[in-house]
mmCIF file of C-alpha atoms in Angstrom:
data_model
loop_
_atom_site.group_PDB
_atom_site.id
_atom_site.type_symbol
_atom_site.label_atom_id
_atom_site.label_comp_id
_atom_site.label_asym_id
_atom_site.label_seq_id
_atom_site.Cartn_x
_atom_site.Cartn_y
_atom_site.Cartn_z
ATOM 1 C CA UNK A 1 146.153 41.686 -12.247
ATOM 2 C CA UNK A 2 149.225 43.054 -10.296
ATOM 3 C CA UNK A 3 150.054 39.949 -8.663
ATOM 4 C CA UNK A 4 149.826 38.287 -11.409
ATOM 5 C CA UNK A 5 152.347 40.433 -12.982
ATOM 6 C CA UNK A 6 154.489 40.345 -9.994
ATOM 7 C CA UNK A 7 154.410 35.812 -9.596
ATOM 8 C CA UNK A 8 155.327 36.396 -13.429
ATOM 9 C CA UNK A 9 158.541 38.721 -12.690
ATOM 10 C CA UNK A 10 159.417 36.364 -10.015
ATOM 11 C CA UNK A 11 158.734 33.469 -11.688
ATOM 12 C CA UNK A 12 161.034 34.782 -14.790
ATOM 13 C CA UNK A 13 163.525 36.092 -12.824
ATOM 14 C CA UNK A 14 164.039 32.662 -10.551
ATOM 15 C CA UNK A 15 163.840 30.501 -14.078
ATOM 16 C CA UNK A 16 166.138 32.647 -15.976
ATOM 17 C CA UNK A 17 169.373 32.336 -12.777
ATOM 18 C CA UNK A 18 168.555 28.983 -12.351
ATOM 19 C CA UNK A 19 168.124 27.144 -15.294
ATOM 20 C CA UNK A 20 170.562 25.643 -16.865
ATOM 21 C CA UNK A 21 169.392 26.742 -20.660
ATOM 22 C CA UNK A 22 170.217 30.276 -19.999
ATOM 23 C CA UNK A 23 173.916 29.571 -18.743
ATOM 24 C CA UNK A 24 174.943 31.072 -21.903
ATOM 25 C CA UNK A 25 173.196 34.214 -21.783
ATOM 26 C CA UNK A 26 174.626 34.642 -17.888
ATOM 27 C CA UNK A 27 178.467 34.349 -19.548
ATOM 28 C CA UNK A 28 177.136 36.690 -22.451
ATOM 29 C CA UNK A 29 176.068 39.427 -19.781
ATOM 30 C CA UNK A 30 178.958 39.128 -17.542
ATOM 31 C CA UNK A 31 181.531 39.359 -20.868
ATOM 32 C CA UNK A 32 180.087 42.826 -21.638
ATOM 33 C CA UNK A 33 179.868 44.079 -18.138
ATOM 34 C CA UNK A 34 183.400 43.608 -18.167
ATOM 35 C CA UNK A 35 183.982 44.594 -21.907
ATOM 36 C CA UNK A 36 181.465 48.070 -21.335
ATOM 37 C CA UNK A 37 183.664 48.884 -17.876
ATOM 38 C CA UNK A 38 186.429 48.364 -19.670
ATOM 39 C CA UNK A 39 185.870 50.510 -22.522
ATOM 40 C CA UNK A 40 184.368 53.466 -20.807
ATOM 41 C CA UNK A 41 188.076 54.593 -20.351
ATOM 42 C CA UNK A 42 188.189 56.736 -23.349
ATOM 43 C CA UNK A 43 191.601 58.602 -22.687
ATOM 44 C CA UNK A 44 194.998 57.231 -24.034
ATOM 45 C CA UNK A 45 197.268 56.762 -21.958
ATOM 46 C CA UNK A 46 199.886 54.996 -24.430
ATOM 47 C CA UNK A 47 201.800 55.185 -27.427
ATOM 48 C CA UNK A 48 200.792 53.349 -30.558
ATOM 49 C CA UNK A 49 198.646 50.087 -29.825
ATOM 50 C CA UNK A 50 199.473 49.828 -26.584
ATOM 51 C CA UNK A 51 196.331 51.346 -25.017
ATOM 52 C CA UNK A 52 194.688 48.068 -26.966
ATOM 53 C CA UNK A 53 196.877 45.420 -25.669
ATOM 54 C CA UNK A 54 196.377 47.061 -22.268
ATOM 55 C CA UNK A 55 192.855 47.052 -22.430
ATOM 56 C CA UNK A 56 192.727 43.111 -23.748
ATOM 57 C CA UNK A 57 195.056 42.269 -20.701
ATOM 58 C CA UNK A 58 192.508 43.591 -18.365
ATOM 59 C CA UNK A 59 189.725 42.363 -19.924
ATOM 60 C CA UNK A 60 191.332 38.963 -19.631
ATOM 61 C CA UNK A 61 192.235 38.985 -16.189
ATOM 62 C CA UNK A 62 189.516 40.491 -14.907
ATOM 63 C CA UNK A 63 187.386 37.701 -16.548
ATOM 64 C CA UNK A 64 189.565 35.014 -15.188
ATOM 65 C CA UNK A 65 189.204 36.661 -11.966
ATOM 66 C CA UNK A 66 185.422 37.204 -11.374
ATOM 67 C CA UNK A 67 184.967 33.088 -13.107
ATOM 68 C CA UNK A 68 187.518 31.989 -10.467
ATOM 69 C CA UNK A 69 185.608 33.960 -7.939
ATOM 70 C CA UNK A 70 181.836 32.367 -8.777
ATOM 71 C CA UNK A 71 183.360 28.836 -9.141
ATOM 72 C CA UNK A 72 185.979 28.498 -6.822
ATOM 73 C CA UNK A 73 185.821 30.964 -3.942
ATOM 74 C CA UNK A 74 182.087 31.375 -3.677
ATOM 75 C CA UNK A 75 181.523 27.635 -3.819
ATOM 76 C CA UNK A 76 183.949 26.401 -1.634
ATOM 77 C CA UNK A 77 183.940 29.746 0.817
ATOM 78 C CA UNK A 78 180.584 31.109 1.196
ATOM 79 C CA UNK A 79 178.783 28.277 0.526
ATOM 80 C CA UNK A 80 180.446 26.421 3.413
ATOM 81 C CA UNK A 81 179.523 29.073 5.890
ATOM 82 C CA UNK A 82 183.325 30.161 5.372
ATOM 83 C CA UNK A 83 182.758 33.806 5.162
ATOM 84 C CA UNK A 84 185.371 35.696 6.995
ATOM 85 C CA UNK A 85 188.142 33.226 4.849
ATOM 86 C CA UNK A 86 186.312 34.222 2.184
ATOM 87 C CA UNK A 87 186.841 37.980 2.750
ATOM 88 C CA UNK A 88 190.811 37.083 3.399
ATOM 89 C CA UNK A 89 190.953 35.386 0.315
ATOM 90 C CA UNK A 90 188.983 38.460 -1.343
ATOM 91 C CA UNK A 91 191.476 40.787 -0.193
ATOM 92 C CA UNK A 92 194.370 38.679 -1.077
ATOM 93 C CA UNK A 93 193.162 38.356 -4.279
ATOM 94 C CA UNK A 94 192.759 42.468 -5.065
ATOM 95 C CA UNK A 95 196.258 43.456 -3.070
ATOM 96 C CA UNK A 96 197.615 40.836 -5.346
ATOM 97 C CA UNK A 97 196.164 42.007 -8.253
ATOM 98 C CA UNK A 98 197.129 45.294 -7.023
ATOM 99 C CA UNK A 99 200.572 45.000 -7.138
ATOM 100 C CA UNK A 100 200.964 42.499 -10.177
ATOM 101 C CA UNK A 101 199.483 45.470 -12.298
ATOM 102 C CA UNK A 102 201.826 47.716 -10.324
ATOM 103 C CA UNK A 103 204.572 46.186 -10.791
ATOM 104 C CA UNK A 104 203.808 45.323 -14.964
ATOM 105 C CA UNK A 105 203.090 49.003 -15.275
ATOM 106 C CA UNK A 106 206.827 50.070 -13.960
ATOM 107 C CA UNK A 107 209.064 47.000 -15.180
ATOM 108 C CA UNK A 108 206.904 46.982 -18.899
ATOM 109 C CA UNK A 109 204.645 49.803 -19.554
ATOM 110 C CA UNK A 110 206.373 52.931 -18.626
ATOM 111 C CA UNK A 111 208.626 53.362 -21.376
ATOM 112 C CA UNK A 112 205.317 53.520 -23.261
ATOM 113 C CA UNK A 113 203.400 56.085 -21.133
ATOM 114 C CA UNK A 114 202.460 58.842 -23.128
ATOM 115 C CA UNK A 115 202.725 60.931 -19.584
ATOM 116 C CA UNK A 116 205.440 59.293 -16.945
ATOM 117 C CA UNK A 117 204.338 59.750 -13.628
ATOM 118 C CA UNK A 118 207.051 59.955 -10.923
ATOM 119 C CA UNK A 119 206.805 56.890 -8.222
ATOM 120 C CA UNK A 120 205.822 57.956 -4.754
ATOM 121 C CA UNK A 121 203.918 55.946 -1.970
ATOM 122 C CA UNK A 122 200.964 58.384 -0.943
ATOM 123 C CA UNK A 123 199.993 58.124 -4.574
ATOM 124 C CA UNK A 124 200.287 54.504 -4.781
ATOM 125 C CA UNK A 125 198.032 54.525 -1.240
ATOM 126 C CA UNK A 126 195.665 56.772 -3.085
ATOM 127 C CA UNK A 127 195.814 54.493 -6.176
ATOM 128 C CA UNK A 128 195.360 51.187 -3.880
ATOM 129 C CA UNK A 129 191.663 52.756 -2.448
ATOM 130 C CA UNK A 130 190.676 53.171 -5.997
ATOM 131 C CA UNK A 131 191.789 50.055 -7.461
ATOM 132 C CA UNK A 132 189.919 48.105 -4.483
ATOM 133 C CA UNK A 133 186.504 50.199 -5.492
ATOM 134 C CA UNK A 134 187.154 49.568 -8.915
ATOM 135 C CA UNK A 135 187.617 45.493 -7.869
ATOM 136 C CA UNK A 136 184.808 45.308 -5.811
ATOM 137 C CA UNK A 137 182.600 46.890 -8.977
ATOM 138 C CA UNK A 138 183.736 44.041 -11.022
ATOM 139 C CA UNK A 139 183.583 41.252 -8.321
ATOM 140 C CA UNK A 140 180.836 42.534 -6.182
ATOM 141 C CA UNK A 141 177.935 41.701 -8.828
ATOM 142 C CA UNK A 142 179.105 38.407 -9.426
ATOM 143 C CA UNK A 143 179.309 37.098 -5.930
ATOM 144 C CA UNK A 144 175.760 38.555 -5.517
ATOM 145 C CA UNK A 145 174.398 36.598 -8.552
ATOM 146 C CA UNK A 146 176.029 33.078 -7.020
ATOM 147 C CA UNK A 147 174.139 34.189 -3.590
ATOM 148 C CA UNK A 148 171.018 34.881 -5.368
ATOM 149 C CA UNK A 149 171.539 31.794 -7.461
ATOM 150 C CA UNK A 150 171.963 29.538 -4.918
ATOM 151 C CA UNK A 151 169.168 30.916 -2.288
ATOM 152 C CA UNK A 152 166.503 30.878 -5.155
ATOM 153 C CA UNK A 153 167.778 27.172 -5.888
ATOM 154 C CA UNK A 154 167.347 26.634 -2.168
ATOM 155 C CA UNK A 155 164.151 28.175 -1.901
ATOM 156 C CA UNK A 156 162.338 26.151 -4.749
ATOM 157 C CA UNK A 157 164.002 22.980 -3.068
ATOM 158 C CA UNK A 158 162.122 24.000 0.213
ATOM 159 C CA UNK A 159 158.812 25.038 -1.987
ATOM 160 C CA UNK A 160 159.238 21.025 -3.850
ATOM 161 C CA UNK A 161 159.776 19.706 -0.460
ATOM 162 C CA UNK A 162 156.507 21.605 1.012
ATOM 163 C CA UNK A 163 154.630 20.928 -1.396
ATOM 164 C CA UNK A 164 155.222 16.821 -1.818
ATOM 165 C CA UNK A 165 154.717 17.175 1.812
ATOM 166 C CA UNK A 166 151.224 18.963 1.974
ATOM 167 C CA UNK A 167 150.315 16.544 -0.853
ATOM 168 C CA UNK A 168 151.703 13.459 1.630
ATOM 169 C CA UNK A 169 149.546 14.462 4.055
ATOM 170 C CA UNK A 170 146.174 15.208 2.595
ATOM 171 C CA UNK A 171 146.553 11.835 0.471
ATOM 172 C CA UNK A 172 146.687 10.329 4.509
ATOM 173 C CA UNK A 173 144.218 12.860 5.755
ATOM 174 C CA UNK A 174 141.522 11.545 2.895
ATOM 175 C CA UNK A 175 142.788 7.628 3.540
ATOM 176 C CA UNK A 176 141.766 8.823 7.646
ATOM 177 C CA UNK A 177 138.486 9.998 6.062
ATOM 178 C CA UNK A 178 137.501 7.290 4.083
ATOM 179 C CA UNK A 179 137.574 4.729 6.674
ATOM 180 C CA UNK A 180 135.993 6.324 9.401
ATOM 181 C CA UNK A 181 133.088 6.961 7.182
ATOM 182 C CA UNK A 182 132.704 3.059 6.197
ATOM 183 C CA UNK A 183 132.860 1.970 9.106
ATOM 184 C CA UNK A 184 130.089 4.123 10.953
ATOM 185 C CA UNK A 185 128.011 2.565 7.516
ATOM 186 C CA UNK A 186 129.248 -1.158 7.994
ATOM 187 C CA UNK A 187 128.083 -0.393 12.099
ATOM 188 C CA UNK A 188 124.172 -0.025 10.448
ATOM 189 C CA UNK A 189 124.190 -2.605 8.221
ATOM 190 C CA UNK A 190 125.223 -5.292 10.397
ATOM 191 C CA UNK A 191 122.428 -3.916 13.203
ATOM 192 C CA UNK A 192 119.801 -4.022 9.963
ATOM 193 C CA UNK A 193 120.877 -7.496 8.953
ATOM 194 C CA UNK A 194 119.021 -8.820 12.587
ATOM 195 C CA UNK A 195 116.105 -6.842 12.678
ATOM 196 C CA UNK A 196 115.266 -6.534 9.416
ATOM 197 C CA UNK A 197 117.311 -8.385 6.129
ATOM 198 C CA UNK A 198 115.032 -6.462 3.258
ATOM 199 C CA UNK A 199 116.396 -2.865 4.760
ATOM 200 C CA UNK A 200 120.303 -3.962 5.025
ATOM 201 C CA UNK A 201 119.391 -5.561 1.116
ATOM 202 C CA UNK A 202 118.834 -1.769 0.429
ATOM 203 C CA UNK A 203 121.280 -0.501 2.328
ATOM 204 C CA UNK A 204 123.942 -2.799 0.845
ATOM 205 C CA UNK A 205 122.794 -1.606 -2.648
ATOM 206 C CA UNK A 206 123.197 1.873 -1.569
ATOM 207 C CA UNK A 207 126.718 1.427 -0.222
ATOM 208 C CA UNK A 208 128.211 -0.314 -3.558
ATOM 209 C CA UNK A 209 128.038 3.111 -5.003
ATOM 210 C CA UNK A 210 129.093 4.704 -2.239
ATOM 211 C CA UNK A 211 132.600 2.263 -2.077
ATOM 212 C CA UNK A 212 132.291 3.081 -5.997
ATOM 213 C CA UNK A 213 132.676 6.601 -5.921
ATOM 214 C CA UNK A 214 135.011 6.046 -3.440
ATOM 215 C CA UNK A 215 137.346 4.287 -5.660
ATOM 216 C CA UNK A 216 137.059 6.239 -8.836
ATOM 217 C CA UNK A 217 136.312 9.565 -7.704
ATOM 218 C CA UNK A 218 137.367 10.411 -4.415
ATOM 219 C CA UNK A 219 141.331 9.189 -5.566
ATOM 220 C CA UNK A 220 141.002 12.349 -7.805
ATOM 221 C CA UNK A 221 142.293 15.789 -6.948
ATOM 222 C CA UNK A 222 138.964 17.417 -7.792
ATOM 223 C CA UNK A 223 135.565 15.982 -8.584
ATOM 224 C CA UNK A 224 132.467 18.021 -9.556
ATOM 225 C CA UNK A 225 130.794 19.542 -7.059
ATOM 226 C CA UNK A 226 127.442 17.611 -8.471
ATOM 227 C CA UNK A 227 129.197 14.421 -7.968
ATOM 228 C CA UNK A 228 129.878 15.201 -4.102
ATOM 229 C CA UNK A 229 126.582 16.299 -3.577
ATOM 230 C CA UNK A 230 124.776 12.797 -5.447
ATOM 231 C CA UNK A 231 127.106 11.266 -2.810
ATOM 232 C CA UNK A 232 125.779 12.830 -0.276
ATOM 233 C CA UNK A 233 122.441 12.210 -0.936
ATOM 234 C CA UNK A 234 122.945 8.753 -1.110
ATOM 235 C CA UNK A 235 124.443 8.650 2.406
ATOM 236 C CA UNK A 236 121.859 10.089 3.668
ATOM 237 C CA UNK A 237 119.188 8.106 2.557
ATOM 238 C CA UNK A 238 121.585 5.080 4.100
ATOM 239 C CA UNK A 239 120.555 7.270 7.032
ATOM 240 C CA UNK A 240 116.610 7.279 6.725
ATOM 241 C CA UNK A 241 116.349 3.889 5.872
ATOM 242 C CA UNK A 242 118.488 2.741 9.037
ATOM 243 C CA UNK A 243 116.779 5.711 10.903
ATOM 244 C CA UNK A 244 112.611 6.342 11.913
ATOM 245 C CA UNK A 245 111.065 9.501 12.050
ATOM 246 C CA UNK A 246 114.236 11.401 10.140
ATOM 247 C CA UNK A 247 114.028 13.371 7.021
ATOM 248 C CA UNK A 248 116.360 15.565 5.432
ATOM 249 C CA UNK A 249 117.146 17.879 2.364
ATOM 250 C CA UNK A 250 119.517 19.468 0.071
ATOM 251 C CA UNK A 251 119.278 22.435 -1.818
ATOM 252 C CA UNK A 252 121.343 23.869 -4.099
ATOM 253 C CA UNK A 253 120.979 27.432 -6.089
ATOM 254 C CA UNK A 254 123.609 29.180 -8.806
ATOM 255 C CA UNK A 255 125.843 27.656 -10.878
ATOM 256 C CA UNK A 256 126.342 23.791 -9.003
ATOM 257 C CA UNK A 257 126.800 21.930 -12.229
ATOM 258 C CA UNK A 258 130.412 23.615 -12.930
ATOM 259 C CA UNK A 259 132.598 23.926 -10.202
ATOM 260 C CA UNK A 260 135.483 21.772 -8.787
ATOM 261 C CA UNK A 261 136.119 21.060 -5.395
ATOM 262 C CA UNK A 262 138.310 18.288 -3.352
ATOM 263 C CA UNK A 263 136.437 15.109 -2.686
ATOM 264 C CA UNK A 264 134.651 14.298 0.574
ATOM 265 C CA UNK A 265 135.066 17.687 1.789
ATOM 266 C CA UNK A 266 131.279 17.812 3.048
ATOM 267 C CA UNK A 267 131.429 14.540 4.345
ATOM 268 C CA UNK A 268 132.678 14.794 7.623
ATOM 269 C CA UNK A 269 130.273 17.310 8.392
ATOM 270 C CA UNK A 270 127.172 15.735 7.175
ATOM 271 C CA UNK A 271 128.466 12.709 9.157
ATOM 272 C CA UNK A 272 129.070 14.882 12.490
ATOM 273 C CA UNK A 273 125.613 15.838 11.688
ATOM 274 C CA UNK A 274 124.153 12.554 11.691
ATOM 275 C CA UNK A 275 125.712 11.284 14.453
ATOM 276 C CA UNK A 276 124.501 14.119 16.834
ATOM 277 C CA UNK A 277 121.154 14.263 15.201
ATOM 278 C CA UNK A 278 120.208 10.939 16.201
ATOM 279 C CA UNK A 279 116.779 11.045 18.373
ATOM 280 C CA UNK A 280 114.952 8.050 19.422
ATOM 281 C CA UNK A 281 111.994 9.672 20.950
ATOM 282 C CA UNK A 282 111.480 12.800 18.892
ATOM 283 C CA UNK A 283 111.740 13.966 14.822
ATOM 284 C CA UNK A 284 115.301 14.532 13.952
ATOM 285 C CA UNK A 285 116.548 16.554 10.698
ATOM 286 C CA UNK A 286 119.349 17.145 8.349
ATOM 287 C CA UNK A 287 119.426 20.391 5.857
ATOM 288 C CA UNK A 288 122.239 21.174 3.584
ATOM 289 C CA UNK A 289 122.576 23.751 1.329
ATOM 290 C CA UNK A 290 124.640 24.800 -1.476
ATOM 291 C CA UNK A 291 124.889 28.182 -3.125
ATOM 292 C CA UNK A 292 127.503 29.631 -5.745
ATOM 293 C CA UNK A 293 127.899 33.205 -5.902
ATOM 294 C CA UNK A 294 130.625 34.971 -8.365
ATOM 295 C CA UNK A 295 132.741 31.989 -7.366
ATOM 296 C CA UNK A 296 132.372 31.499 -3.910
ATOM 297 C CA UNK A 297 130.692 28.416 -2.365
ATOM 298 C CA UNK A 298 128.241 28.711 0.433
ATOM 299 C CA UNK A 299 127.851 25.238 2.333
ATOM 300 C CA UNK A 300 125.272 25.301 5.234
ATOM 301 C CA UNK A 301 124.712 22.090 7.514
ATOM 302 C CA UNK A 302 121.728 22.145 10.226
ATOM 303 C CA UNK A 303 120.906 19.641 12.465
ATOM 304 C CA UNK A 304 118.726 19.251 14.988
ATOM 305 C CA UNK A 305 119.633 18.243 18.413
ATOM 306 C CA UNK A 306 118.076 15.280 20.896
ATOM 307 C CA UNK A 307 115.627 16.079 23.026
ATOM 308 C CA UNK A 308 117.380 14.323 25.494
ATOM 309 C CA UNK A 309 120.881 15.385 26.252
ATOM 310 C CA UNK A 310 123.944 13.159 25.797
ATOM 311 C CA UNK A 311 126.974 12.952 27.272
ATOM 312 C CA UNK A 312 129.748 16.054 25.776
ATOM 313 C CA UNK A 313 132.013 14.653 23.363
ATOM 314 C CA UNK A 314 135.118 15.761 21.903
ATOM 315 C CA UNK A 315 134.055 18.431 18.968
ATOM 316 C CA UNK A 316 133.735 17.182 15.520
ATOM 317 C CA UNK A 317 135.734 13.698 16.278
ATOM 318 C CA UNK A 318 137.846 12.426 13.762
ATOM 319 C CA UNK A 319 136.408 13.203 10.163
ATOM 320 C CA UNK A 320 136.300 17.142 11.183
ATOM 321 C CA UNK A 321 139.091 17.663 12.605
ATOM 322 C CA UNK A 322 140.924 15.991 9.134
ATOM 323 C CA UNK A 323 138.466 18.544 7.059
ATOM 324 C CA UNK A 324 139.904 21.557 8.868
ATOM 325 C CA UNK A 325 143.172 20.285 8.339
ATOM 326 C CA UNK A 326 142.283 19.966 4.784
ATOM 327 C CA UNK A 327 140.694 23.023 4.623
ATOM 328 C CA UNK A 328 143.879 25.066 6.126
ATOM 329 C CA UNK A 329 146.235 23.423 3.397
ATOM 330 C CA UNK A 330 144.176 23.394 0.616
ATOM 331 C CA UNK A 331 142.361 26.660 0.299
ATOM 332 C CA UNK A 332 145.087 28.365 3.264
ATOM 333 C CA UNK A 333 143.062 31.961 3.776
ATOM 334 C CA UNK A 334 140.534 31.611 1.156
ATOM 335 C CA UNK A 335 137.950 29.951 2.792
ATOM 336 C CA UNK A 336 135.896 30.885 6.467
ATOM 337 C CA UNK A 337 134.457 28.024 8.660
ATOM 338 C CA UNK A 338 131.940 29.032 11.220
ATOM 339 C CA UNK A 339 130.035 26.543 13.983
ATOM 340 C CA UNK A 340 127.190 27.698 15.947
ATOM 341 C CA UNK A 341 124.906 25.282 18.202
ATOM 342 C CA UNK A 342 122.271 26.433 20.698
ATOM 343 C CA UNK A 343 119.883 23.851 22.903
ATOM 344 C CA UNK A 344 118.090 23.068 19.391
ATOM 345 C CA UNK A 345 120.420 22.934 16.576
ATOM 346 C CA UNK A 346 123.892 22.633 15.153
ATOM 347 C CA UNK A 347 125.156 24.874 12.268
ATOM 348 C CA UNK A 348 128.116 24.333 10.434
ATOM 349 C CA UNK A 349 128.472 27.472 7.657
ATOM 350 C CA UNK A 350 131.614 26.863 5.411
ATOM 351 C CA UNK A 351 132.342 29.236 2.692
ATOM 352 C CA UNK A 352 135.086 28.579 -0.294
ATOM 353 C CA UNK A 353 136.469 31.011 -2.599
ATOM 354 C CA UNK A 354 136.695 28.760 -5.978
#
């Protein structure tokens, strides 16, 4: 519930600097900053009006100031990498504004101080470190809301550019998949098609639906997990047709019917599985599993191993290696993959948090 609360504050906060719809309410806030700073200073320090056109003279140059700061100076300064002329400019700007106000205060305002004080330069020194604290108060915010501003626009630039990235590559990493799977099926039919027609008639059959989920489903971000494991079934018994003295089955317990997963996830494994299962001599086996558990997948696949041995391949070949891949970008920590094989079997426990 807390993170949730926290992605929303962060979420808020990014949409509110960045967006263009609330550029009003940023010149709103930054008018009474200025306005409340301004009118803290409760003592009068002039005769008559004059502590109100004072007042509105500051208010207006400070203003002018901190806009020509976020739209000039930050832009073309800091944003350029331009930091330390940024910081001249910046103190330019404040010994300038320093002495304009100095010099306004002696040549206009005195005759309308309501206490004269005498000119002397340790108090002007002592003035100058105050008026620079009181600048940077004023400007200080401001250039940290452009910096902000700008790296959170930055930031969700690099998120976009992630993200139409990871979706680049799994759309390639299911277009490896698909291929390598129909062409390990093609391989049996055209063996069937010599020794026996009838079979690679039913094997044919078989693969239409196959190609059609394919097409229609496996294009989708998410499929029901059902639908996967129909397709599964029916590659599999493309397997014990092609295949004597194999069987194979596929449980399932908990709630199956209702949960979305990517397409031909299990695929490469059950095809790993079949590959390394085959046996001429001896029985050879296939059991998959599926369990759901307060939202968490279970996915077992057991094979059995020939009795005689072949020669070491490289782990998994193609199809697995592009479902750990998949794996790693899709579900990132949430899921555990773990692949055990002795002289009998080879187990293949993958387990998804929904």
């Amino acid at each position: 519930m807390k993170s949730k609360i926290n992605d929303f504050s962060k979420d808020f906060l990014t949409n509110f600097a960045t967006n263009r719809k609330y550029r009003g309410l940023h010149h709103i806030s930054l008018i009474l900053f200025v306005l409340g700073f301004i009118l803290t200073d409760t003592k009068k320090n002039y005769i008559g009006n004059w502590d109100i056109y004072v007042n509105a003279a500051m208010f207006n140059y400070f203003v002018g100031i901190i806009y020509l700061n976020m739209y000039v100076l930050v832009p073309k300064l800091l944003f350029r990498e331009r930091a330390a002329l940024y910081l001249f400019a910046m103190a330019g700007v404040t010994l300038g504004t320093y002495f304009f106000f100095l010099s306004v205060e002696y040549s206009i305002l005195r005759p309308y101080e309501l206490i004269q004080r005498p000119f002397n330069i340790p108090d002007m020194m002592v003035n100058l470190l105050g008026f620079c604290f009181i600048f940077t108060v004023f400007i200080g915010p401001s250039t940290f809301f452009k910096l902000l501003q700008q790296w959170m626009r930055d930031t969700n630039r690099i998120h976009e550019l992630e993200k139409a990235t990871i979706e680049s590559e799994l759309e390639q990493l299911k277009k490896q998949v698909n291929p390598h799977f129909l062409f390990n099926t093609l391989n049996n039919v055209n063996v069937l098609t010599q020794t026996d027609p009838e079979r690679a008639s039913q094997v044919l059959t078989r693969l239409s639906d196959l190609i059609r989920f394919q097409l229609y489903d496996s294009v989708k971000e998410q499929i029901f997990l059902n639908a996967d494991i129909h397709f599964l079934t029916d590659y599999l018994n493309l397997e014990k047709i092609r295949r004597d003295n194999f069987e194979f089955s596929i449980s399932t317990k908990g709630d199956i019917a209702n949960q979305l997963i990517p397409p031909l996830l299990f695929i490469p494994f059950v095809e790993n599985a079949a590959k390394y299962s085959l046996d001429s001599d001896n029985k050879s086996y296939i059991y998959l599993s599926f369990e759901v558990e307060r939202s968490i997948l279970y996915f077992v696949c057991i094979n059995s191993k020939p009795g005689k041995k072949i020669k070491p391949q490289k782990s998994g070949g193609l199809g697995l290696a592009n479902v750990k891949r998949r794996l790693e970008l899709i579900y990132n920590e949430k899921y555990t993959l773990d692949i055990k094989e002795d002289e009998n079997i080879y187990q293949v426990n993958l387990c998804l948090i929904l």
